[in-house]
Amino acid sequence: MAPQQRKPHVCRNPDLIRGVGKYSRSKMYHKRGLWAIKAKNGGAFPKHEKKAVAAAPAEKPPKFYPADDVKKPLVNKRKARLTKLRASITPGTVLIILAGRFKGKRVVFLKQLTSGLLLVTGPFKINGVPLRRVNQSYVIATSTKVDISGVNVEKFDDKYFGKQVEKKKKKGEGEFFEAEKEEKNTLPQDKKDDQKSVDAALVKSIEAVPDLKSYLGARFSLKAGMKPHELVF
Amino acid sequence: MPFKRYVEIGRIALVNYGKDYGKLVVIVDVIDQNRALVDSPDMVRSQINFKRLTLTDIKIDINRVPKKKTLVAALEAADVKNKWESSSWGRKLIVQKKRASLNDFDRFKVMLAKIKKAGVIRQELANLKKQTTA
């Protein structure tokens, strides 16, 4: 019997208090009309036939029992979700980085990557911060916003920032080691070009606002009398 | 040193403690030795301890416990808001509020402006010094 679309029924047995209905079991039996359904079916309640369960193939006892009982780890069905981005951080916000090599630097936020980290750029020409990932917890969001509409950040993701995989295996050390070290230190040219293309549009919109360029070039620091919990950023 | 500011009906006071901190209120009645009935256009008429008030120089002309409409009209007529905002005390409070609400970028711009102003002053001083020695 396919379920029909019925109008949602008002409760047949209203609560007097929580846990106590107005009508007794026998009254509810009558109200639900179970007597009528039984009568239609000739005295007994209509039953579906049970579906025949296919007989499971006979299992052979296992050939090998491990010596010790190994505990299986508990089932974990949790899924990682994208880190919630603070409401104050929107694309184009100026952020203050609080830790690491660039602590105190004011940078422009571009987008949140799938790992949860924030993609950020100096711009490089202004304060020396390249396209970089930064954790949301190590950042103060200011209320200053930069117009970011001319910048295309589609191509940047976590893999772009991953460590470059070593292709050649190091067999001989000594002379070989020096040669490899030189290769690692220089940035590949395409990354430099990416930086330039992102910064070109950004710098234009930054220069449109007076003093914003020198603001981004300066580092933030707490001076005497500044109380961080009272400051408005 | 006689007192200059008295608690009287119509005296404008500044609330310095409590929920209405920073508001200008009018004393509309005196309840007893410690408490007054105060009123303001944007609050419900309520009692407040004198210790929570700081008297100002401004006084308006009202009867004891006026109706809200009369009070608002009297405040408008005496131009309390402008008098307060042009007084040095009122101006100081406005500056404090503005400073507290400054953005990080605003604080940077203020710093630049201060440096510029100091530079101009120093330039003028140097010129004046040159004139006196020359």
PDB file of N, CA and C in Angstrom, chain B residues 51-131:
ATOM      1  N   LYS B  51      25.464  60.963  44.445  1.00  0.00           N
ATOM      2  CA  LYS B  51      26.847  60.525  44.239  1.00  0.00           C
ATOM      3  C   LYS B  51      27.091  60.088  42.808  1.00  0.00           C
ATOM      4  N   ARG B  52      26.007  59.730  42.109  1.00  0.00           N
ATOM      5  CA  ARG B  52      26.183  59.292  40.725  1.00  0.00           C
ATOM      6  C   ARG B  52      26.082  60.450  39.745  1.00  0.00           C
ATOM      7  N   LEU B  53      25.951  61.662  40.265  1.00  0.00           N
ATOM      8  CA  LEU B  53      25.810  62.805  39.371  1.00  0.00           C
ATOM      9  C   LEU B  53      26.981  63.745  39.540  1.00  0.00           C
ATOM     10  N   THR B  54      27.326  64.406  38.438  1.00  0.00           N
ATOM     11  CA  THR B  54      28.270  65.520  38.523  1.00  0.00           C
ATOM     12  C   THR B  54      27.539  66.728  37.972  1.00  0.00           C
ATOM     13  N   LEU B  55      27.436  67.813  38.790  1.00  0.00           N
ATOM     14  CA  LEU B  55      26.678  68.976  38.356  1.00  0.00           C
ATOM     15  C   LEU B  55      27.443  69.737  37.293  1.00  0.00           C
ATOM     16  N   THR B  56      26.675  70.334  36.374  1.00  0.00           N
ATOM     17  CA  THR B  56      27.305  71.191  35.353  1.00  0.00           C
ATOM     18  C   THR B  56      26.904  72.632  35.614  1.00  0.00           C
ATOM     19  N   ASP B  57      27.401  73.529  34.762  1.00  0.00           N
ATOM     20  CA  ASP B  57      27.082  74.944  34.922  1.00  0.00           C
ATOM     21  C   ASP B  57      25.715  75.300  34.373  1.00  0.00           C
ATOM     22  N   ILE B  58      25.121  74.380  33.628  1.00  0.00           N
ATOM     23  CA  ILE B  58      23.908  74.738  32.894  1.00  0.00           C
ATOM     24  C   ILE B  58      22.679  74.533  33.778  1.00  0.00           C
ATOM     25  N   LYS B  59      21.743  75.492  33.696  1.00  0.00           N
ATOM     26  CA  LYS B  59      20.494  75.372  34.448  1.00  0.00           C
ATOM     27  C   LYS B  59      19.380  75.823  33.525  1.00  0.00           C
ATOM     28  N   ILE B  60      18.245  75.096  33.610  1.00  0.00           N
ATOM     29  CA  ILE B  60      17.113  75.532  32.796  1.00  0.00           C
ATOM     30  C   ILE B  60      15.952  75.896  33.707  1.00  0.00           C
ATOM     31  N   ASP B  61      14.960  76.574  33.127  1.00  0.00           N
ATOM     32  CA  ASP B  61      13.853  77.105  33.894  1.00  0.00           C
ATOM     33  C   ASP B  61      12.667  76.166  33.770  1.00  0.00           C
ATOM     34  N   ILE B  62      12.428  75.358  34.795  1.00  0.00           N
ATOM     35  CA  ILE B  62      11.258  74.480  34.751  1.00  0.00           C
ATOM     36  C   ILE B  62      10.590  74.450  36.113  1.00  0.00           C
ATOM     37  N   ASN B  63       9.343  73.979  36.110  1.00  0.00           N
ATOM     38  CA  ASN B  63       8.652  73.773  37.377  1.00  0.00           C
ATOM     39  C   ASN B  63       9.059  72.420  37.947  1.00  0.00           C
ATOM     40  N   ARG B  64       8.637  72.157  39.168  1.00  0.00           N
ATOM     41  CA  ARG B  64       8.961  70.873  39.794  1.00  0.00           C
ATOM     42  C   ARG B  64       8.259  69.760  39.025  1.00  0.00           C
ATOM     43  N   VAL B  65       8.987  68.768  38.602  1.00  0.00           N
ATOM     44  CA  VAL B  65       8.464  67.598  37.870  1.00  0.00           C
ATOM     45  C   VAL B  65       7.574  68.009  36.699  1.00  0.00           C
ATOM     46  N   PRO B  66       8.158  68.526  35.653  1.00  0.00           N
ATOM     47  CA  PRO B  66       7.335  68.902  34.501  1.00  0.00           C
ATOM     48  C   PRO B  66       6.966  67.670  33.675  1.00  0.00           C
ATOM     49  N   LYS B  67       5.941  67.852  32.813  1.00  0.00           N
ATOM     50  CA  LYS B  67       5.602  66.767  31.907  1.00  0.00           C
ATOM     51  C   LYS B  67       6.742  66.626  30.896  1.00  0.00           C
ATOM     52  N   LYS B  68       6.802  65.432  30.290  1.00  0.00           N
ATOM     53  CA  LYS B  68       7.925  65.178  29.387  1.00  0.00           C
ATOM     54  C   LYS B  68       7.969  66.207  28.262  1.00  0.00           C
ATOM     55  N   LYS B  69       6.778  66.510  27.717  1.00  0.00           N
ATOM     56  CA  LYS B  69       6.742  67.458  26.589  1.00  0.00           C
ATOM     57  C   LYS B  69       7.281  68.812  27.031  1.00  0.00           C
ATOM     58  N   THR B  70       6.864  69.263  28.241  1.00  0.00           N
ATOM     59  CA  THR B  70       7.324  70.562  28.738  1.00  0.00           C
ATOM     60  C   THR B  70       8.829  70.537  28.924  1.00  0.00           C
ATOM     61  N   LEU B  71       9.314  69.415  29.450  1.00  0.00           N
ATOM     62  CA  LEU B  71      10.754  69.308  29.695  1.00  0.00           C
ATOM     63  C   LEU B  71      11.529  69.426  28.398  1.00  0.00           C
ATOM     64  N   VAL B  72      11.069  68.668  27.380  1.00  0.00           N
ATOM     65  CA  VAL B  72      11.772  68.703  26.093  1.00  0.00           C
ATOM     66  C   VAL B  72      11.746  70.109  25.511  1.00  0.00           C
ATOM     67  N   ALA B  73      10.582  70.757  25.621  1.00  0.00           N
ATOM     68  CA  ALA B  73      10.478  72.126  25.083  1.00  0.00           C
ATOM     69  C   ALA B  73      11.427  73.063  25.818  1.00  0.00           C
ATOM     70  N   ALA B  74      11.505  72.905  27.153  1.00  0.00           N
ATOM     71  CA  ALA B  74      12.394  73.785  27.925  1.00  0.00           C
ATOM     72  C   ALA B  74      13.859  73.558  27.551  1.00  0.00           C
ATOM     73  N   LEU B  75      14.188  72.302  27.315  1.00  0.00           N
ATOM     74  CA  LEU B  75      15.576  72.000  26.922  1.00  0.00           C
ATOM     75  C   LEU B  75      15.902  72.624  25.575  1.00  0.00           C
ATOM     76  N   GLU B  76      14.920  72.561  24.672  1.00  0.00           N
ATOM     77  CA  GLU B  76      15.141  73.156  23.355  1.00  0.00           C
ATOM     78  C   GLU B  76      15.297  74.666  23.470  1.00  0.00           C
ATOM     79  N   ALA B  77      14.433  75.240  24.294  1.00  0.00           N
ATOM     80  CA  ALA B  77      14.440  76.700  24.411  1.00  0.00           C
ATOM     81  C   ALA B  77      15.767  77.184  24.989  1.00  0.00           C
ATOM     82  N   ALA B  78      16.300  76.457  25.964  1.00  0.00           N
ATOM     83  CA  ALA B  78      17.558  76.887  26.577  1.00  0.00           C
ATOM     84  C   ALA B  78      18.769  76.467  25.749  1.00  0.00           C
ATOM     85  N   ASP B  79      18.521  75.678  24.701  1.00  0.00           N
ATOM     86  CA  ASP B  79      19.605  75.264  23.796  1.00  0.00           C
ATOM     87  C   ASP B  79      20.723  74.545  24.556  1.00  0.00           C
ATOM     88  N   VAL B  80      20.313  73.619  25.432  1.00  0.00           N
ATOM     89  CA  VAL B  80      21.266  72.947  26.313  1.00  0.00           C
ATOM     90  C   VAL B  80      22.306  72.178  25.517  1.00  0.00           C
ATOM     91  N   LYS B  81      21.841  71.511  24.455  1.00  0.00           N
ATOM     92  CA  LYS B  81      22.761  70.644  23.705  1.00  0.00           C
ATOM     93  C   LYS B  81      23.921  71.440  23.148  1.00  0.00           C
ATOM     94  N   ASN B  82      23.618  72.576  22.508  1.00  0.00           N
ATOM     95  CA  ASN B  82      24.699  73.374  21.911  1.00  0.00           C
ATOM     96  C   ASN B  82      25.586  73.994  22.967  1.00  0.00           C
ATOM     97  N   LYS B  83      24.940  74.448  24.057  1.00  0.00           N
ATOM     98  CA  LYS B  83      25.745  75.050  25.129  1.00  0.00           C
ATOM     99  C   LYS B  83      26.731  74.026  25.674  1.00  0.00           C
ATOM    100  N   TRP B  84      26.234  72.799  25.855  1.00  0.00           N
ATOM    101  CA  TRP B  84      27.105  71.743  26.392  1.00  0.00           C
ATOM    102  C   TRP B  84      28.225  71.420  25.423  1.00  0.00           C
ATOM    103  N   GLU B  85      27.875  71.262  24.149  1.00  0.00           N
ATOM    104  CA  GLU B  85      28.895  70.831  23.187  1.00  0.00           C
ATOM    105  C   GLU B  85      29.908  71.916  22.890  1.00  0.00           C
ATOM    106  N   SER B  86      29.573  73.181  23.197  1.00  0.00           N
ATOM    107  CA  SER B  86      30.566  74.231  22.964  1.00  0.00           C
ATOM    108  C   SER B  86      31.360  74.546  24.214  1.00  0.00           C
ATOM    109  N   SER B  87      30.916  73.982  25.385  1.00  0.00           N
ATOM    110  CA  SER B  87      31.691  74.215  26.603  1.00  0.00           C
ATOM    111  C   SER B  87      32.955  73.372  26.549  1.00  0.00           C
ATOM    112  N   SER B  88      33.974  73.766  27.292  1.00  0.00           N
ATOM    113  CA  SER B  88      35.246  73.030  27.193  1.00  0.00           C
ATOM    114  C   SER B  88      35.100  71.615  27.732  1.00  0.00           C
ATOM    115  N   TRP B  89      34.265  71.442  28.780  1.00  0.00           N
ATOM    116  CA  TRP B  89      34.039  70.098  29.322  1.00  0.00           C
ATOM    117  C   TRP B  89      33.368  69.201  28.263  1.00  0.00           C
ATOM    118  N   GLY B  90      32.329  69.761  27.646  1.00  0.00           N
ATOM    119  CA  GLY B  90      31.606  68.996  26.640  1.00  0.00           C
ATOM    120  C   GLY B  90      32.497  68.633  25.466  1.00  0.00           C
ATOM    121  N   ARG B  91      33.331  69.606  25.067  1.00  0.00           N
ATOM    122  CA  ARG B  91      34.223  69.350  23.926  1.00  0.00           C
ATOM    123  C   ARG B  91      35.217  68.252  24.272  1.00  0.00           C
ATOM    124  N   LYS B  92      35.708  68.269  25.501  1.00  0.00           N
ATOM    125  CA  LYS B  92      36.674  67.228  25.912  1.00  0.00           C
ATOM    126  C   LYS B  92      36.046  65.846  25.809  1.00  0.00           C
ATOM    127  N   LEU B  93      34.775  65.755  26.257  1.00  0.00           N
ATOM    128  CA  LEU B  93      34.111  64.445  26.209  1.00  0.00           C
ATOM    129  C   LEU B  93      33.946  63.971  24.775  1.00  0.00           C
ATOM    130  N   ILE B  94      33.616  64.917  23.896  1.00  0.00           N
ATOM    131  CA  ILE B  94      33.433  64.541  22.486  1.00  0.00           C
ATOM    132  C   ILE B  94      34.752  64.022  21.919  1.00  0.00           C
ATOM    133  N   VAL B  95      35.844  64.703  22.255  1.00  0.00           N
ATOM    134  CA  VAL B  95      37.151  64.265  21.737  1.00  0.00           C
ATOM    135  C   VAL B  95      37.503  62.879  22.273  1.00  0.00           C
ATOM    136  N   GLN B  96      37.212  62.657  23.565  1.00  0.00           N
ATOM    137  CA  GLN B  96      37.508  61.331  24.143  1.00  0.00           C
ATOM    138  C   GLN B  96      36.758  60.242  23.407  1.00  0.00           C
ATOM    139  N   LYS B  97      35.460  60.533  23.129  1.00  0.00           N
ATOM    140  CA  LYS B  97      34.644  59.529  22.442  1.00  0.00           C
ATOM    141  C   LYS B  97      35.194  59.262  21.046  1.00  0.00           C
ATOM    142  N   LYS B  98      35.578  60.337  20.373  1.00  0.00           N
ATOM    143  CA  LYS B  98      36.096  60.170  19.009  1.00  0.00           C
ATOM    144  C   LYS B  98      37.371  59.335  19.030  1.00  0.00           C
ATOM    145  N   ARG B  99      38.249  59.629  19.980  1.00  0.00           N
ATOM    146  CA  ARG B  99      39.513  58.886  20.050  1.00  0.00           C
ATOM    147  C   ARG B  99      39.266  57.421  20.318  1.00  0.00           C
ATOM    148  N   ALA B 100      38.279  57.133  21.189  1.00  0.00           N
ATOM    149  CA  ALA B 100      38.020  55.725  21.520  1.00  0.00           C
ATOM    150  C   ALA B 100      37.478  54.964  20.330  1.00  0.00           C
ATOM    151  N   SER B 101      36.804  55.680  19.410  1.00  0.00           N
ATOM    152  CA  SER B 101      36.179  54.972  18.295  1.00  0.00           C
ATOM    153  C   SER B 101      37.071  54.910  17.071  1.00  0.00           C
ATOM    154  N   LEU B 102      38.311  55.381  17.177  1.00  0.00           N
ATOM    155  CA  LEU B 102      39.195  55.395  16.008  1.00  0.00           C
ATOM    156  C   LEU B 102      39.580  53.992  15.590  1.00  0.00           C
ATOM    157  N   ASN B 103      39.558  53.786  14.303  1.00  0.00           N
ATOM    158  CA  ASN B 103      39.975  52.597  13.604  1.00  0.00           C
ATOM    159  C   ASN B 103      41.504  52.507  13.639  1.00  0.00           C
ATOM    160  N   ASP B 104      42.084  51.341  13.342  1.00  0.00           N
ATOM    161  CA  ASP B 104      43.543  51.237  13.260  1.00  0.00           C
ATOM    162  C   ASP B 104      44.084  52.152  12.159  1.00  0.00           C
ATOM    163  N   PHE B 105      43.394  52.208  11.018  1.00  0.00           N
ATOM    164  CA  PHE B 105      43.814  53.067   9.913  1.00  0.00           C
ATOM    165  C   PHE B 105      43.703  54.527  10.326  1.00  0.00           C
ATOM    166  N   ASP B 106      42.630  54.868  11.066  1.00  0.00           N
ATOM    167  CA  ASP B 106      42.466  56.245  11.523  1.00  0.00           C
ATOM    168  C   ASP B 106      43.600  56.644  12.447  1.00  0.00           C
ATOM    169  N   ARG B 107      43.973  55.723  13.326  1.00  0.00           N
ATOM    170  CA  ARG B 107      45.068  56.042  14.250  1.00  0.00           C
ATOM    171  C   ARG B 107      46.350  56.288  13.479  1.00  0.00           C
ATOM    172  N   PHE B 108      46.561  55.550  12.415  1.00  0.00           N
ATOM    173  CA  PHE B 108      47.744  55.750  11.574  1.00  0.00           C
ATOM    174  C   PHE B 108      47.709  57.127  10.943  1.00  0.00           C
ATOM    175  N   LYS B 109      46.526  57.512  10.429  1.00  0.00           N
ATOM    176  CA  LYS B 109      46.410  58.826   9.786  1.00  0.00           C
ATOM    177  C   LYS B 109      46.631  59.945  10.786  1.00  0.00           C
ATOM    178  N   VAL B 110      46.140  59.746  12.028  1.00  0.00           N
ATOM    179  CA  VAL B 110      46.354  60.751  13.072  1.00  0.00           C
ATOM    180  C   VAL B 110      47.837  60.906  13.348  1.00  0.00           C
ATOM    181  N   MET B 111      48.542  59.757  13.378  1.00  0.00           N
ATOM    182  CA  MET B 111      49.977  59.803  13.631  1.00  0.00           C
ATOM    183  C   MET B 111      50.684  60.609  12.549  1.00  0.00           C
ATOM    184  N   LEU B 112      50.305  60.369  11.285  1.00  0.00           N
ATOM    185  CA  LEU B 112      50.921  61.108  10.179  1.00  0.00           C
ATOM    186  C   LEU B 112      50.656  62.592  10.320  1.00  0.00           C
ATOM    187  N   ALA B 113      49.384  62.920  10.701  1.00  0.00           N
ATOM    188  CA  ALA B 113      49.020  64.336  10.823  1.00  0.00           C
ATOM    189  C   ALA B 113      49.816  65.002  11.937  1.00  0.00           C
ATOM    190  N   LYS B 114      50.005  64.262  13.058  1.00  0.00           N
ATOM    191  CA  LYS B 114      50.767  64.847  14.171  1.00  0.00           C
ATOM    192  C   LYS B 114      52.196  65.132  13.745  1.00  0.00           C
ATOM    193  N   ILE B 115      52.782  64.179  13.013  1.00  0.00           N
ATOM    194  CA  ILE B 115      54.172  64.365  12.581  1.00  0.00           C
ATOM    195  C   ILE B 115      54.272  65.564  11.658  1.00  0.00           C
ATOM    196  N   LYS B 116      53.283  65.679  10.751  1.00  0.00           N
ATOM    197  CA  LYS B 116      53.307  66.797   9.805  1.00  0.00           C
ATOM    198  C   LYS B 116      53.212  68.124  10.544  1.00  0.00           C
ATOM    199  N   LYS B 117      52.261  68.161  11.503  1.00  0.00           N
ATOM    200  CA  LYS B 117      52.054  69.409  12.257  1.00  0.00           C
ATOM    201  C   LYS B 117      53.329  69.777  13.006  1.00  0.00           C
ATOM    202  N   ALA B 118      53.940  68.776  13.636  1.00  0.00           N
ATOM    203  CA  ALA B 118      55.159  69.050  14.383  1.00  0.00           C
ATOM    204  C   ALA B 118      56.255  69.560  13.456  1.00  0.00           C
ATOM    205  N   GLY B 119      56.289  68.996  12.240  1.00  0.00           N
ATOM    206  CA  GLY B 119      57.306  69.439  11.285  1.00  0.00           C
ATOM    207  C   GLY B 119      57.123  70.890  10.898  1.00  0.00           C
ATOM    208  N   VAL B 120      55.856  71.257  10.669  1.00  0.00           N
ATOM    209  CA  VAL B 120      55.575  72.646  10.283  1.00  0.00           C
ATOM    210  C   VAL B 120      55.967  73.591  11.420  1.00  0.00           C
ATOM    211  N   ILE B 121      55.633  73.183  12.649  1.00  0.00           N
ATOM    212  CA  ILE B 121      55.952  74.040  13.802  1.00  0.00           C
ATOM    213  C   ILE B 121      57.457  74.208  13.946  1.00  0.00           C
ATOM    214  N   ARG B 122      58.156  73.113  13.789  1.00  0.00           N
ATOM    215  CA  ARG B 122      59.618  73.167  13.943  1.00  0.00           C
ATOM    216  C   ARG B 122      60.240  74.039  12.867  1.00  0.00           C
ATOM    217  N   GLN B 123      59.649  73.946  11.671  1.00  0.00           N
ATOM    218  CA  GLN B 123      60.136  74.782  10.558  1.00  0.00           C
ATOM    219  C   GLN B 123      59.993  76.252  10.907  1.00  0.00           C
ATOM    220  N   GLU B 124      58.791  76.610  11.387  1.00  0.00           N
ATOM    221  CA  GLU B 124      58.529  78.002  11.755  1.00  0.00           C
ATOM    222  C   GLU B 124      59.484  78.463  12.841  1.00  0.00           C
ATOM    223  N   LEU B 125      59.690  77.589  13.835  1.00  0.00           N
ATOM    224  CA  LEU B 125      60.594  77.932  14.940  1.00  0.00           C
ATOM    225  C   LEU B 125      62.000  78.187  14.422  1.00  0.00           C
ATOM    226  N   ALA B 126      62.422  77.336  13.496  1.00  0.00           N
ATOM    227  CA  ALA B 126      63.766  77.488  12.936  1.00  0.00           C
ATOM    228  C   ALA B 126      63.873  78.814  12.195  1.00  0.00           C
ATOM    229  N   ASN B 127      62.801  79.145  11.450  1.00  0.00           N
ATOM    230  CA  ASN B 127      62.821  80.418  10.723  1.00  0.00           C
ATOM    231  C   ASN B 127      62.916  81.588  11.686  1.00  0.00           C
ATOM    232  N   LEU B 128      62.109  81.528  12.746  1.00  0.00           N
ATOM    233  CA  LEU B 128      62.111  82.619  13.722  1.00  0.00           C
ATOM    234  C   LEU B 128      63.474  82.752  14.386  1.00  0.00           C
ATOM    235  N   LYS B 129      64.074  81.611  14.687  1.00  0.00           N
ATOM    236  CA  LYS B 129      65.400  81.647  15.332  1.00  0.00           C
ATOM    237  C   LYS B 129      66.395  82.312  14.402  1.00  0.00           C
ATOM    238  N   LYS B 130      66.285  81.937  13.111  1.00  0.00           N
ATOM    239  CA  LYS B 130      67.226  82.526  12.145  1.00  0.00           C
ATOM    240  C   LYS B 130      67.068  84.016  12.091  1.00  0.00           C
ATOM    241  N   GLN B 131      65.800  84.471  12.195  1.00  0.00           N
ATOM    242  CA  GLN B 131      65.552  85.918  12.090  1.00  0.00           C
ATOM    243  C   GLN B 131      66.145  86.649  13.274  1.00  0.00           C
TER     244      GLN B 131
END
